[in-house]
Each structure stands twice: as structure tokens, then as C-alpha cells.
PDB file of C-alpha atoms in Angstrom:
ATOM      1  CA  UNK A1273       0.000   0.000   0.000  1.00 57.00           C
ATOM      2  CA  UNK A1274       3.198   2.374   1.021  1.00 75.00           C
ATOM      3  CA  UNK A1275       4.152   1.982  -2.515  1.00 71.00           C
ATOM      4  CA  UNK A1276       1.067   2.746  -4.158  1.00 73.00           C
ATOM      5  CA  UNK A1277       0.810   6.106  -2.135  1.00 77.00           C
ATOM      6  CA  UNK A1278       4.464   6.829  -3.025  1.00 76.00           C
ATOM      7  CA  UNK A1279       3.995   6.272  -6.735  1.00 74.00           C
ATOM      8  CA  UNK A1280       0.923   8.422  -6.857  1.00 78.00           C
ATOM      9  CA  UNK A1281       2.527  11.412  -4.936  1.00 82.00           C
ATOM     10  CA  UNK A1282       5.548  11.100  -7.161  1.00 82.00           C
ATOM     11  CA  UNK A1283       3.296  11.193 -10.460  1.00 84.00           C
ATOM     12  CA  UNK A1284       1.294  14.189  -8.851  1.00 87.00           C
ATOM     13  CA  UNK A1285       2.930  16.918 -10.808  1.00 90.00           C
ATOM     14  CA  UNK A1286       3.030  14.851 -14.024  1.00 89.00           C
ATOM     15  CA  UNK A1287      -0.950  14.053 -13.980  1.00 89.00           C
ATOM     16  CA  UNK A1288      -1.806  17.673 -13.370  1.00 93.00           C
ATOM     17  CA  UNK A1289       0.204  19.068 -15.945  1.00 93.00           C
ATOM     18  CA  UNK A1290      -1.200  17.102 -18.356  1.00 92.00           C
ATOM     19  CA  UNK A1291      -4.772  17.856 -17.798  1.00 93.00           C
ATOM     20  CA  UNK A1292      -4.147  21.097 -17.458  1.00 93.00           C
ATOM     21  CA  UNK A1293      -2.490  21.197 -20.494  1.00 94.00           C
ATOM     22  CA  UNK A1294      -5.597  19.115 -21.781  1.00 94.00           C
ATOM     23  CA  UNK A1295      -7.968  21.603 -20.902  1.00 95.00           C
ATOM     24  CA  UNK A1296      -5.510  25.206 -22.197  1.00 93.00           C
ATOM     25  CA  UNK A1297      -5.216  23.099 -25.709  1.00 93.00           C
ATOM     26  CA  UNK A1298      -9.158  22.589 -25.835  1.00 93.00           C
ATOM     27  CA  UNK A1299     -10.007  25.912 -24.743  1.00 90.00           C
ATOM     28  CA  UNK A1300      -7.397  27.725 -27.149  1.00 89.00           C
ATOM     29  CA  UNK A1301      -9.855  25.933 -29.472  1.00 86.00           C
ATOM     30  CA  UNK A1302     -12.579  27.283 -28.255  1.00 83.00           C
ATOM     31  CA  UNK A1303     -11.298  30.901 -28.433  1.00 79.00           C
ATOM     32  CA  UNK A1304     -10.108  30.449 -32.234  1.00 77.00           C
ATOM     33  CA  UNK A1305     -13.729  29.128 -32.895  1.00 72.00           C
ATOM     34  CA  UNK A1306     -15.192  32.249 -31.850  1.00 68.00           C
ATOM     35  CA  UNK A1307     -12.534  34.388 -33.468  1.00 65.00           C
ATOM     36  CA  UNK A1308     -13.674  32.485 -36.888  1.00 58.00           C
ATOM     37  CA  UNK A1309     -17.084  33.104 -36.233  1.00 59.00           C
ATOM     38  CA  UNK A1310     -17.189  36.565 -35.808  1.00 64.00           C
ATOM     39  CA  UNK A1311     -13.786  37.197 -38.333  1.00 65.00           C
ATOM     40  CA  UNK A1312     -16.676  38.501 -41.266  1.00 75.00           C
ATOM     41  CA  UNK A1313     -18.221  40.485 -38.373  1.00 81.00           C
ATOM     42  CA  UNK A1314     -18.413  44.666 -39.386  1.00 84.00           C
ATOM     43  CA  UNK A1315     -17.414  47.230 -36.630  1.00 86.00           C
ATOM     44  CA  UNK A1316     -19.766  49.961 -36.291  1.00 88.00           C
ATOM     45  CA  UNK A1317     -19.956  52.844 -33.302  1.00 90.00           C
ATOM     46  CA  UNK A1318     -23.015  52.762 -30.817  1.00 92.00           C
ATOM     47  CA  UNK A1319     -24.769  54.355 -28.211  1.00 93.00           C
ATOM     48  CA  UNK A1320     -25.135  53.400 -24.579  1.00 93.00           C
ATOM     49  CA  UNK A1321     -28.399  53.269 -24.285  1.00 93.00           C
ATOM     50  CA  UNK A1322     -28.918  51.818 -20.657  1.00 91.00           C
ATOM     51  CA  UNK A1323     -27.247  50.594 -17.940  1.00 89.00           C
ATOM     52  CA  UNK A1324     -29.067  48.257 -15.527  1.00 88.00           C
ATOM     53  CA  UNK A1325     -26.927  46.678 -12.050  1.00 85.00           C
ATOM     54  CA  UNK A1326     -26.225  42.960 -12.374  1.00 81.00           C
ATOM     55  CA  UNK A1327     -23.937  43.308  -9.486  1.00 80.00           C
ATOM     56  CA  UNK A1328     -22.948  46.052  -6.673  1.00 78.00           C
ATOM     57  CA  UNK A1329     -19.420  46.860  -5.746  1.00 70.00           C
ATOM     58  CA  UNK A1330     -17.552  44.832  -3.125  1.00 73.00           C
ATOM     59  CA  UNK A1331     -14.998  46.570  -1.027  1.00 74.00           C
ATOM     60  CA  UNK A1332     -13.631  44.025   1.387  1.00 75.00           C
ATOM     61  CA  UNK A1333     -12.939  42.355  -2.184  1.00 74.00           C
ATOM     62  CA  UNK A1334     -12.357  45.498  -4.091  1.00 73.00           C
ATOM     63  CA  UNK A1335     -14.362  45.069  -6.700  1.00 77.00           C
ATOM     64  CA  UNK A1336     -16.100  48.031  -9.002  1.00 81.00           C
ATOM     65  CA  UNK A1337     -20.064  47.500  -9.434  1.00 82.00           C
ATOM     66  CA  UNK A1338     -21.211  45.966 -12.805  1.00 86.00           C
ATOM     67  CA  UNK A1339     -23.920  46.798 -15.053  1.00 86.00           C
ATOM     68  CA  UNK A1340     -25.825  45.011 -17.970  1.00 88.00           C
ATOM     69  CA  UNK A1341     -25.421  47.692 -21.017  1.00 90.00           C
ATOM     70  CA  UNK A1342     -27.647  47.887 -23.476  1.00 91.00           C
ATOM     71  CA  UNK A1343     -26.696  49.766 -27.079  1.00 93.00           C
ATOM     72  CA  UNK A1344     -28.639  51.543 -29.740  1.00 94.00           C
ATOM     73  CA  UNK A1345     -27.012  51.570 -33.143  1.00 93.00           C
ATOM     74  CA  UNK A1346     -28.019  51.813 -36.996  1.00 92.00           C
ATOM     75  CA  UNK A1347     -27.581  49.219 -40.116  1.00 92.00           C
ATOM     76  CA  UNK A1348     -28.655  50.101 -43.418  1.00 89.00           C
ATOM     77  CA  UNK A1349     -31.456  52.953 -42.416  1.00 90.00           C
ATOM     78  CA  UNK A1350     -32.464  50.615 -39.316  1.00 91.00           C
ATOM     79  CA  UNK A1351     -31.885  51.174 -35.847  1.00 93.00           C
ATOM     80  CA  UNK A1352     -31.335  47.970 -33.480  1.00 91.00           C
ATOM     81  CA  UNK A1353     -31.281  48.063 -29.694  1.00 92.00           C
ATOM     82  CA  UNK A1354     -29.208  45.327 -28.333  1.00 87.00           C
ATOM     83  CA  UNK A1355     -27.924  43.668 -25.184  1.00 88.00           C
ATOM     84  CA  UNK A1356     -24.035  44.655 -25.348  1.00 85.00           C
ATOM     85  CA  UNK A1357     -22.898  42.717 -22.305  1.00 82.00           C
ATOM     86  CA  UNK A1358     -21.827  43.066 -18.831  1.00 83.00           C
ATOM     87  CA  UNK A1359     -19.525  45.884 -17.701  1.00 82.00           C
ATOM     88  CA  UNK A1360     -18.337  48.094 -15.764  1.00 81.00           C
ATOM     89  CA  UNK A1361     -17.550  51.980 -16.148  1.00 81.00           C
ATOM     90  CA  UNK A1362     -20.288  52.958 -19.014  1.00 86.00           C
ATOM     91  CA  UNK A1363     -22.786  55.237 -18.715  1.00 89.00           C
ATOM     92  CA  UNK A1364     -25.521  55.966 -20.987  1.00 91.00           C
ATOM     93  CA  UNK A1365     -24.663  58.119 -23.720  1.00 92.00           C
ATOM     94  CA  UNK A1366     -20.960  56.726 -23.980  1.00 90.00           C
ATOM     95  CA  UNK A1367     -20.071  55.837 -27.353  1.00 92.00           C
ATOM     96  CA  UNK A1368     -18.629  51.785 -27.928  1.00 89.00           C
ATOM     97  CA  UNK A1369     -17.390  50.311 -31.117  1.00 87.00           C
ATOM     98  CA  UNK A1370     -19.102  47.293 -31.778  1.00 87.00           C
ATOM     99  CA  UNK A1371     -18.933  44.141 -34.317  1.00 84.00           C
ATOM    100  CA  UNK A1372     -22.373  43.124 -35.840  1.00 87.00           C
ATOM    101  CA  UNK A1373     -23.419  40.014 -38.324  1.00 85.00           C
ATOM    102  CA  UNK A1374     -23.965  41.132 -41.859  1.00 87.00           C
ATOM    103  CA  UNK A1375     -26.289  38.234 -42.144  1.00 88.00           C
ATOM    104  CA  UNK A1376     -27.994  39.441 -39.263  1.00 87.00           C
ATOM    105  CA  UNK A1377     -27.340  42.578 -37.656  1.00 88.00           C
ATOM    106  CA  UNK A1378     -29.172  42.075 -34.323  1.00 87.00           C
ATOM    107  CA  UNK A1379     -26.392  39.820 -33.412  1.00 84.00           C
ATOM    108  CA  UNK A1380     -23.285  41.911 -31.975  1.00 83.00           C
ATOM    109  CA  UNK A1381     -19.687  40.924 -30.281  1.00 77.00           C
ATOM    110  CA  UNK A1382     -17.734  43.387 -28.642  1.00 68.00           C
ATOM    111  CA  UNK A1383     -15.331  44.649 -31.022  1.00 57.00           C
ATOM    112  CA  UNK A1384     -11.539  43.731 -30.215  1.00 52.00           C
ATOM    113  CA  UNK A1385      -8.553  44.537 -32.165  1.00 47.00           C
ATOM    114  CA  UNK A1386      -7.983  42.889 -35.062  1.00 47.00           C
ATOM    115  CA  UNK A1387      -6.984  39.116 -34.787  1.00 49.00           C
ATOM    116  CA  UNK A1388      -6.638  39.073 -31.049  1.00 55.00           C
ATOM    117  CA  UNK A1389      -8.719  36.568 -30.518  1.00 60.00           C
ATOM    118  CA  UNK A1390      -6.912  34.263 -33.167  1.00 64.00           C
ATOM    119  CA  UNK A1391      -3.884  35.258 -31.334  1.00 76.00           C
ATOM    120  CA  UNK A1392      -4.689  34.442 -27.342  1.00 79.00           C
ATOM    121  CA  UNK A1393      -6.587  31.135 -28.705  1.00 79.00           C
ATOM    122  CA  UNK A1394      -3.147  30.216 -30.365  1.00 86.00           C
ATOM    123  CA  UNK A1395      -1.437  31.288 -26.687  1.00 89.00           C
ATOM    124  CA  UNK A1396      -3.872  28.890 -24.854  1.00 90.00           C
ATOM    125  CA  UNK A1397      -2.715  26.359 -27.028  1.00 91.00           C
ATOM    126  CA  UNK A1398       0.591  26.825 -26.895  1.00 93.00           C
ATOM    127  CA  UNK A1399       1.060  26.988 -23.071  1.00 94.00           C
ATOM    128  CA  UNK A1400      -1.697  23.481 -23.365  1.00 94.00           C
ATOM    129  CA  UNK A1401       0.842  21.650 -25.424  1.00 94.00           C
ATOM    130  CA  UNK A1402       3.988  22.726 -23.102  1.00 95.00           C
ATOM    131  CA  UNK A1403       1.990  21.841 -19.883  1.00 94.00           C
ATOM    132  CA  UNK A1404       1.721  18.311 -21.428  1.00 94.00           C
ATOM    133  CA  UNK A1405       5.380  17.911 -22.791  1.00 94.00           C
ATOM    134  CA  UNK A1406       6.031  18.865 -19.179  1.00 93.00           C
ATOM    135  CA  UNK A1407       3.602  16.404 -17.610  1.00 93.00           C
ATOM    136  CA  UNK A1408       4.741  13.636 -19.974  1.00 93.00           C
ATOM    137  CA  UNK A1409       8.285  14.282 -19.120  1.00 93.00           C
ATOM    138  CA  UNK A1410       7.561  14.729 -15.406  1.00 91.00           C
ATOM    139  CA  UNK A1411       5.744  11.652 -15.760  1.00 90.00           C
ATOM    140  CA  UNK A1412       8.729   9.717 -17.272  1.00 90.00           C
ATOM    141  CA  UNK A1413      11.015  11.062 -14.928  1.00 90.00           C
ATOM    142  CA  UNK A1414       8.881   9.542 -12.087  1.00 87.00           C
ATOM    143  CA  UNK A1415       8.375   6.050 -13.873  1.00 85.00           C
ATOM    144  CA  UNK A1416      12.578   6.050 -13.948  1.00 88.00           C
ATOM    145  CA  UNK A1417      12.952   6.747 -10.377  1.00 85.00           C
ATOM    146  CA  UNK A1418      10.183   4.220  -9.015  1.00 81.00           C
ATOM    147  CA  UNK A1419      12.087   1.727 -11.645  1.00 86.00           C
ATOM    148  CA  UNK A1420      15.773   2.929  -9.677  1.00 84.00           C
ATOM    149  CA  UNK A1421      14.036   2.086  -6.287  1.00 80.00           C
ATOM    150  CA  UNK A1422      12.517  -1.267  -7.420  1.00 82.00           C
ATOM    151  CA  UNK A1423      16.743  -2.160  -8.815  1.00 85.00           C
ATOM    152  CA  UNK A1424      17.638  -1.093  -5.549  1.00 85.00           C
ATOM    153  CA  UNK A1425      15.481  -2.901  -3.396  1.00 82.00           C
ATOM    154  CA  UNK A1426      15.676  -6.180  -5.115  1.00 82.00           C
ATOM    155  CA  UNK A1427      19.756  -5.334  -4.630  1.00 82.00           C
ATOM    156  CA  UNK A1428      19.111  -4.876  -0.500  1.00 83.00           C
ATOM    157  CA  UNK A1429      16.831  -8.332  -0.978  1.00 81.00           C
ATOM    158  CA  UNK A1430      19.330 -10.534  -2.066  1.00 78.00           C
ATOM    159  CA  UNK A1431      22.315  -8.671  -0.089  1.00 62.00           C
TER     160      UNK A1431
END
């Protein structure tokens, strides 16, 4: 049982790594996805329109308030009201950039710089794949020491 416990603590490291690194590769995926999706997606300016509170400020935590802000803003001759987001620091009247659909313009993004997205999605993978070259490695490393400690105890066995 001793060694079971010792071979799990020792592969610890290894096996966390490696999901982690899992779960940074599949959500660097995720991020590109969206990038793609909204890559056809034309900026346009917009008006704060309302702010409602979604939640208040917390100073033991210091946190700033948040608000649900809504955005008024014109395609083609028509005007669309939309849900922006959640935010802090706008007030109605303040002017955003946003990203709409051209295939349907009620559907907006927040507006980013150009390729960002593309950019942090290829980070998240990145840092996924060297989490799990260093879990796999951290994980070999481990197997070679419990094999050292089996040599040497079959060694102190037979004297």
C-alpha cells in the first residue's frame, strides 16, 4: 500500500500538468472558434443606451459594481437596440465600437482589435501543449525513479 501512495505522490505533478495542459489546448480551441465566427463580423460605433446593475461593488474584495449595457445603433437605415454585455464603467450616452453580423445585424460581439482573438486562442494552445510535454516528461522522470528504487530494493533483498 506504502508503494502505491508513493507512486501516486511522485506522479502528482506529471498528472496535473497534463490535464491542465488538456484543458488550455481545448479551450485555445474554443477561443479560435469564436474568433472564426465573428472574423466577417463589421465594426460599427453605438450608443449606450442603458445601464441596468447585475452586481454592486464589493470593497472588502475590491471590486467596481457591474452593469448590464444595453446599445442603440443603426444598419442600413435601421436602428437595433441590443444587449451589449456586462460591464463596468459605461454610462448611458458613452459611445462603444461594436462588431455586428452582416447576415444578421441584431447579433453583436464586442469589437476587439484585429486578430486578437486568433492570437490568445493560439497562446492557450501553446502553453496546453507545453503543460503536457512537461507532464509527460515529469511523468517519465517519475516512472525512472520508481524503476531505480525497485533495482535497488531487489539489490538490499538478495544482499
Amino acid at each position: 500500500m506504502n508503494k502505491l501512495v508513493t507512486f501516486f505522490r511522485e506522479t502528482s505533478m506529471g498528472r496535473f500538468l497534463i490535464g491542465a495542459g488538456i484543458i488550455l489546448i481545448i479551450f485555445g480551441c474554443i477561443v479560435r472558434s469564436f474568433a472564426k465566427d465573428n472574423a466577417n463580423y463589421i465594426k460599427t460605433d453605438a450608443v449606450v443606451t442603458k445601464t441596468e446593475l447585475f452586481e454592486e461593488a464589493d470593497e472588502k474584495n475590491n471590486t467596481e459594481a457591474l452593469y448590464t449595457v444595453d446599445v442603440k445603433y443603426t444598419v442600413d437605415g435601421t436602428e437595433y437596440e441590443e444587449e451589449y454585455g456586462v460591464f463596468s464603467g459605461y454610462k448611458v450616452g458613452d459611445q462603444v465600437t461594436i462588431s455586428y453580423d452582416p447576415k444578421n445585424p441584431a447579433e453583436i460581439a464586442q469589437s476587439a482589435r484585429p486578430g486578437s482573438s486568433k492570437l490568445e486562442g493560439y497562446l492557450f494552445i501553446l502553453a496546453g501543449v507545453a503543460a503536457l510535454a512537461a507532464g509527460i516528461v515529469s511523468l517519465a522522470r517519475a516512472a525512472q525513479k520508481h524503476k531505480a528504487l525497485k533495482e535497488q530494493e531487489k539489490e538490499w533483498t538478495n544482499g
